Every structure is written in C-alpha cells, then in structure tokens.
mmCIF file of C-alpha atoms and ligand atoms in Angstrom:
data_model
loop_
_atom_site.group_PDB
_atom_site.id
_atom_site.type_symbol
_atom_site.label_atom_id
_atom_site.label_comp_id
_atom_site.label_asym_id
_atom_site.label_seq_id
_atom_site.Cartn_x
_atom_site.Cartn_y
_atom_site.Cartn_z
ATOM 1 C CA MET F 1 26.373 1.600 22.281
ATOM 2 C CA PRO F 2 26.935 3.174 18.850
ATOM 3 C CA ALA F 3 24.159 2.647 16.348
ATOM 4 C CA ILE F 4 24.945 0.126 13.621
ATOM 5 C CA ALA F 5 24.463 1.720 10.228
ATOM 6 C CA LYS F 6 22.136 -0.409 8.106
ATOM 7 C CA LYS F 7 23.526 -1.112 4.666
ATOM 8 C CA LYS F 8 21.061 -0.141 1.968
ATOM 9 C CA PRO F 9 20.372 -2.948 -0.519
ATOM 10 C CA THR F 10 21.699 -2.230 -4.003
ATOM 11 C CA ILE F 11 19.099 -1.183 -6.546
ATOM 12 C CA VAL F 12 19.739 -2.457 -10.067
ATOM 13 C CA LEU F 13 18.072 -0.238 -12.640
ATOM 14 C CA GLN F 14 17.011 -1.088 -16.172
ATOM 15 C CA ARG F 15 18.465 1.000 -18.977
ATOM 16 C CA THR F 16 16.163 3.874 -19.793
ATOM 17 C CA ARG F 17 16.249 7.312 -21.384
ATOM 18 C CA HIS F 18 14.134 8.640 -18.519
ATOM 19 C CA PRO F 19 15.439 12.158 -17.833
ATOM 20 C CA LEU F 20 15.708 11.870 -14.038
ATOM 21 C CA PRO F 21 19.346 11.203 -12.987
ATOM 22 C CA GLU F 22 20.128 7.599 -12.068
ATOM 23 C CA SER F 23 20.978 8.444 -8.467
ATOM 24 C CA ASN F 24 17.523 9.986 -7.998
ATOM 25 C CA ARG F 25 15.789 7.124 -9.804
ATOM 26 C CA SER F 26 17.406 4.501 -7.604
ATOM 27 C CA GLU F 27 16.228 6.345 -4.474
ATOM 28 C CA VAL F 28 12.713 6.615 -5.919
ATOM 29 C CA VAL F 29 12.685 2.874 -6.654
ATOM 30 C CA ARG F 30 13.982 2.139 -3.138
ATOM 31 C CA ALA F 31 11.150 4.257 -1.690
ATOM 32 C CA LEU F 32 8.532 2.603 -3.918
ATOM 33 C CA GLN F 33 9.510 -1.022 -3.239
ATOM 34 C CA PRO F 34 7.878 -1.463 0.196
ATOM 35 C CA ILE F 35 4.690 0.371 -0.741
ATOM 36 C CA GLN F 36 4.397 -1.510 -4.027
ATOM 37 C CA THR F 37 4.441 -4.912 -2.305
ATOM 38 C CA GLY F 38 2.538 -3.551 0.720
ATOM 39 C CA SER F 39 -0.263 -2.338 -1.544
ATOM 40 C CA ILE F 40 -0.739 -5.873 -2.900
ATOM 41 C CA GLU F 41 -0.929 -7.212 0.651
ATOM 42 C CA LEU F 42 -3.487 -4.535 1.562
ATOM 43 C CA TYR F 43 -5.557 -5.449 -1.504
ATOM 44 C CA LEU F 44 -5.583 -9.128 -0.470
ATOM 45 C CA GLN F 45 -6.525 -8.290 3.127
ATOM 46 C CA LEU F 46 -9.429 -6.174 1.878
ATOM 47 C CA LYS F 47 -10.707 -9.000 -0.319
ATOM 48 C CA ASN F 48 -10.336 -11.374 2.635
ATOM 49 C CA ALA F 49 -12.511 -9.004 4.705
ATOM 50 C CA HIS F 50 -14.979 -8.599 1.810
ATOM 51 C CA TRP F 51 -15.464 -12.365 1.588
ATOM 52 C CA ASN F 52 -15.437 -13.309 5.272
ATOM 53 C CA VAL F 53 -17.064 -10.488 7.238
ATOM 54 C CA ARG F 54 -20.276 -11.390 9.100
ATOM 55 C CA GLY F 55 -22.644 -9.267 11.197
ATOM 56 C CA HIS F 56 -25.672 -6.980 10.984
ATOM 57 C CA ALA F 57 -23.726 -4.442 8.862
ATOM 58 C CA PHE F 58 -22.735 -7.144 6.372
ATOM 59 C CA GLY F 59 -24.233 -5.380 3.347
ATOM 60 C CA SER F 60 -22.460 -2.054 3.784
ATOM 61 C CA LEU F 61 -19.154 -3.568 4.934
ATOM 62 C CA HIS F 62 -19.092 -6.199 2.186
ATOM 63 C CA ALA F 63 -19.518 -3.398 -0.395
ATOM 64 C CA LEU F 64 -17.179 -0.924 1.316
ATOM 65 C CA PHE F 65 -14.314 -3.425 1.670
ATOM 66 C CA ASP F 66 -14.711 -4.303 -2.016
ATOM 67 C CA ALA F 67 -14.795 -0.660 -3.149
ATOM 68 C CA THR F 68 -11.655 -0.012 -1.092
ATOM 69 C CA ALA F 69 -9.947 -3.079 -2.569
ATOM 70 C CA ASN F 70 -10.704 -1.795 -6.073
ATOM 71 C CA GLU F 71 -9.169 1.602 -5.300
ATOM 72 C CA VAL F 72 -6.107 -0.040 -3.764
ATOM 73 C CA LEU F 73 -5.778 -2.252 -6.852
ATOM 74 C CA GLU F 74 -5.669 0.859 -9.036
ATOM 75 C CA PHE F 75 -2.958 2.226 -6.757
ATOM 76 C CA VAL F 76 -1.046 -1.102 -6.982
ATOM 77 C CA ASP F 77 -0.957 -0.743 -10.752
ATOM 78 C CA ASN F 78 0.094 2.904 -10.696
ATOM 79 C CA LEU F 79 2.895 2.242 -8.195
ATOM 80 C CA ALA F 80 4.199 -0.740 -10.163
ATOM 81 C CA GLU F 81 4.145 1.206 -13.414
ATOM 82 C CA ARG F 82 5.935 4.196 -11.889
ATOM 83 C CA MET F 83 8.634 1.779 -10.675
ATOM 84 C CA ALA F 84 9.032 0.336 -14.169
ATOM 85 C CA ILE F 85 8.992 3.793 -15.791
ATOM 86 C CA VAL F 86 11.964 4.997 -13.720
ATOM 87 C CA GLY F 87 13.880 1.747 -14.335
ATOM 88 C CA GLY F 88 12.895 -0.395 -11.358
ATOM 89 C CA GLU F 89 11.464 -3.895 -11.224
ATOM 90 C CA PRO F 90 7.991 -4.139 -9.707
ATOM 91 C CA LEU F 91 7.399 -7.539 -8.102
ATOM 92 C CA SER F 92 4.187 -9.374 -7.387
ATOM 93 C CA THR F 93 5.248 -12.981 -6.970
ATOM 94 C CA VAL F 94 3.888 -14.927 -4.010
ATOM 95 C CA GLN F 95 7.470 -15.797 -3.052
ATOM 96 C CA LYS F 96 8.476 -12.128 -2.935
ATOM 97 C CA LEU F 97 5.420 -11.097 -0.942
ATOM 98 C CA ALA F 98 6.034 -13.901 1.548
ATOM 99 C CA SER F 99 9.752 -13.134 1.910
ATOM 100 C CA VAL F 100 9.391 -9.463 2.869
ATOM 101 C CA PRO F 101 5.891 -8.949 4.250
ATOM 102 C CA GLN F 102 5.028 -5.320 4.948
ATOM 103 C CA LEU F 103 1.735 -5.802 6.800
ATOM 104 C CA ALA F 104 0.783 -8.134 9.649
ATOM 105 C CA ASP F 105 -1.397 -10.905 8.245
ATOM 106 C CA ALA F 106 -5.050 -11.365 9.183
ATOM 107 C CA PRO F 107 -5.783 -14.160 11.678
ATOM 108 C CA LEU F 108 -7.450 -17.224 10.196
ATOM 109 C CA GLY F 109 -11.110 -17.726 11.030
ATOM 110 C CA MET F 110 -11.967 -14.062 11.649
ATOM 111 C CA LYS F 111 -15.650 -13.290 10.930
ATOM 112 C CA ASN F 112 -16.852 -10.665 13.413
ATOM 113 C CA GLN F 113 -17.574 -7.321 11.743
ATOM 114 C CA ASP F 114 -16.099 -5.163 14.533
ATOM 115 C CA GLU F 115 -12.897 -7.204 14.566
ATOM 116 C CA PHE F 116 -12.644 -6.856 10.791
ATOM 117 C CA ILE F 117 -13.261 -3.103 10.910
ATOM 118 C CA LYS F 118 -10.500 -2.664 13.545
ATOM 119 C CA LEU F 119 -8.121 -4.888 11.588
ATOM 120 C CA ILE F 120 -8.695 -3.106 8.271
ATOM 121 C CA VAL F 121 -8.476 0.334 9.903
ATOM 122 C CA ASP F 122 -5.157 -0.726 11.433
ATOM 123 C CA ARG F 123 -3.788 -2.032 8.117
ATOM 124 C CA ILE F 124 -4.892 0.993 6.073
ATOM 125 C CA SER F 125 -3.531 3.388 8.691
ATOM 126 C CA TYR F 126 -0.169 1.605 8.746
ATOM 127 C CA PHE F 127 0.010 1.492 4.952
ATOM 128 C CA ALA F 128 -0.913 5.192 4.624
ATOM 129 C CA GLY F 129 1.943 5.965 7.023
ATOM 130 C CA MET F 130 4.312 3.950 4.807
ATOM 131 C CA VAL F 131 3.224 5.925 1.760
ATOM 132 C CA ARG F 132 3.734 9.206 3.623
ATOM 133 C CA ASP F 133 7.259 8.121 4.616
ATOM 134 C CA SER F 134 8.069 7.151 1.019
ATOM 135 C CA LEU F 135 6.624 10.406 -0.290
ATOM 136 C CA SER F 136 9.202 12.522 1.519
ATOM 137 C CA THR F 137 12.023 10.525 -0.152
ATOM 138 C CA ILE F 138 10.367 10.739 -3.580
ATOM 139 C CA GLU F 139 9.876 14.498 -3.219
ATOM 140 C CA ARG F 140 13.523 14.953 -2.169
ATOM 141 C CA ASN F 141 14.568 13.124 -5.342
ATOM 142 C CA ASN F 142 12.733 15.490 -7.669
ATOM 143 C CA ASP F 143 10.130 13.129 -9.094
ATOM 144 C CA PRO F 144 6.870 15.139 -9.101
ATOM 145 C CA VAL F 145 5.099 12.619 -11.345
ATOM 146 C CA THR F 146 5.602 9.746 -8.890
ATOM 147 C CA THR F 147 4.767 12.140 -6.049
ATOM 148 C CA ASP F 148 1.489 12.967 -7.791
ATOM 149 C CA ALA F 149 0.635 9.270 -8.295
ATOM 150 C CA CYS F 150 1.300 8.599 -4.607
ATOM 151 C CA LEU F 151 -0.720 11.605 -3.467
ATOM 152 C CA ARG F 152 -3.729 10.617 -5.565
ATOM 153 C CA GLY F 153 -3.606 7.048 -4.239
ATOM 154 C CA LEU F 154 -3.106 8.237 -0.691
ATOM 155 C CA ALA F 155 -6.069 10.618 -0.908
ATOM 156 C CA SER F 156 -8.468 7.869 -1.976
ATOM 157 C CA ILE F 157 -7.140 5.400 0.604
ATOM 158 C CA GLU F 158 -7.310 7.904 3.459
ATOM 159 C CA LYS F 159 -10.900 8.715 2.469
ATOM 160 C CA LYS F 160 -11.767 5.023 2.702
ATOM 161 C CA LEU F 161 -10.019 4.878 6.101
ATOM 162 C CA TRP F 162 -12.423 7.583 7.302
ATOM 163 C CA MET F 163 -15.452 5.749 5.872
ATOM 164 C CA ILE F 164 -14.513 2.411 7.440
ATOM 165 C CA GLU F 165 -13.401 3.897 10.764
ATOM 166 C CA SER F 166 -16.704 5.791 11.048
ATOM 167 C CA HIS F 167 -18.503 2.467 11.582
ATOM 168 C CA LEU F 168 -16.706 2.199 14.923
ATOM 169 C CA GLN F 169 -17.037 5.817 15.966
ATOM 170 C CA SER F 170 -20.823 5.782 15.502
ATOM 171 C CA LYS F 171 -21.018 3.485 18.540
ATOM 172 C CA ALA F 172 -19.038 5.749 20.893
HETATM 173 FE FE1 FE2 P 201 -17.111 -9.767 -4.529
#
C-alpha cells in the first residue's frame, strides 16, 4: 500500500526583520514546536517526581529531580524565546499542552523511588531524542543561534540523564 503523505500544518509567522529567510524560519519554528511544549511537560513531570518520590534515597533524588527541573525550565525559556525571535508563537497554555501531549503522563499515585527513576530516565531519554531530531532540521535551515541554544540545553539535560540513571546502575 502506498504511504500516505502527511500534510504539514501551516506555520503563521509574525512580521520580523530577522535576517533568516522566511522559508527557513518557518521550518525552524516547526522543529521547535514539539520540543517547546515537550520541555514544559518534562519540567512538570520532574516537579511531580520531586514532590512525590519516597524511599531511602529520598534526599538525593528530591534534590536531583529539582535541580534537573530548574535546568529544564531554563531550556523551556530559551526555546520559547528562540521561537518568538524567529517569528513563531511559543505556547504554554494548559489547553495546548493537553491537546498535543509530547510525553506519556506519569501514573497517579506513584511513590516508589525506583519506579520514579525509571520513569524520569524514560522521559528525559525520549525528550533528548526529540531535541536531537529537531536539531538536524534546525541545522539544515541555517540557524546556528537556535542550534547553539538547543545544544546547550541538550548537554545539560543529557548530563542529568546520566546522573539519574546512575542510581539504577549502581545496583547491577
Ligand atoms: Fe521544592
């Protein structure tokens, strides 16, 4: 059966004197949209873990989930501002986040530290993969400034992935 070509949603850009051509800017905005909303979801999941985790490693996990959330929040802001700078419309309404979720939600009632570590490792890993996918599009569209913002955010998030994941590997 022939593959059905997916129609790309139209990107409406704001007027701007930004020097990057409009065709490139619309592709950059298209690439940023899922990681901009996904980063907000990841931030919320990290705060959920920070507040609800229980277990003998509570102290270190409570602090590590919060430190990671703070770094993701900085990335959220940088992504949203890059979108606005190139003429896009960053969104952070509850309605928008609920209508196109990027990450699987956390189950209600989760407390166990190992379950939370596995869940957060899974969410960060998935999100980092999304950023890597978007990066190739952004690079192709000649936007080194947005590429740099994504790389810096990705580096700090992947470092936190290693730090959180290491709690599991120490038991192997
Ligand atoms: Fe706190």
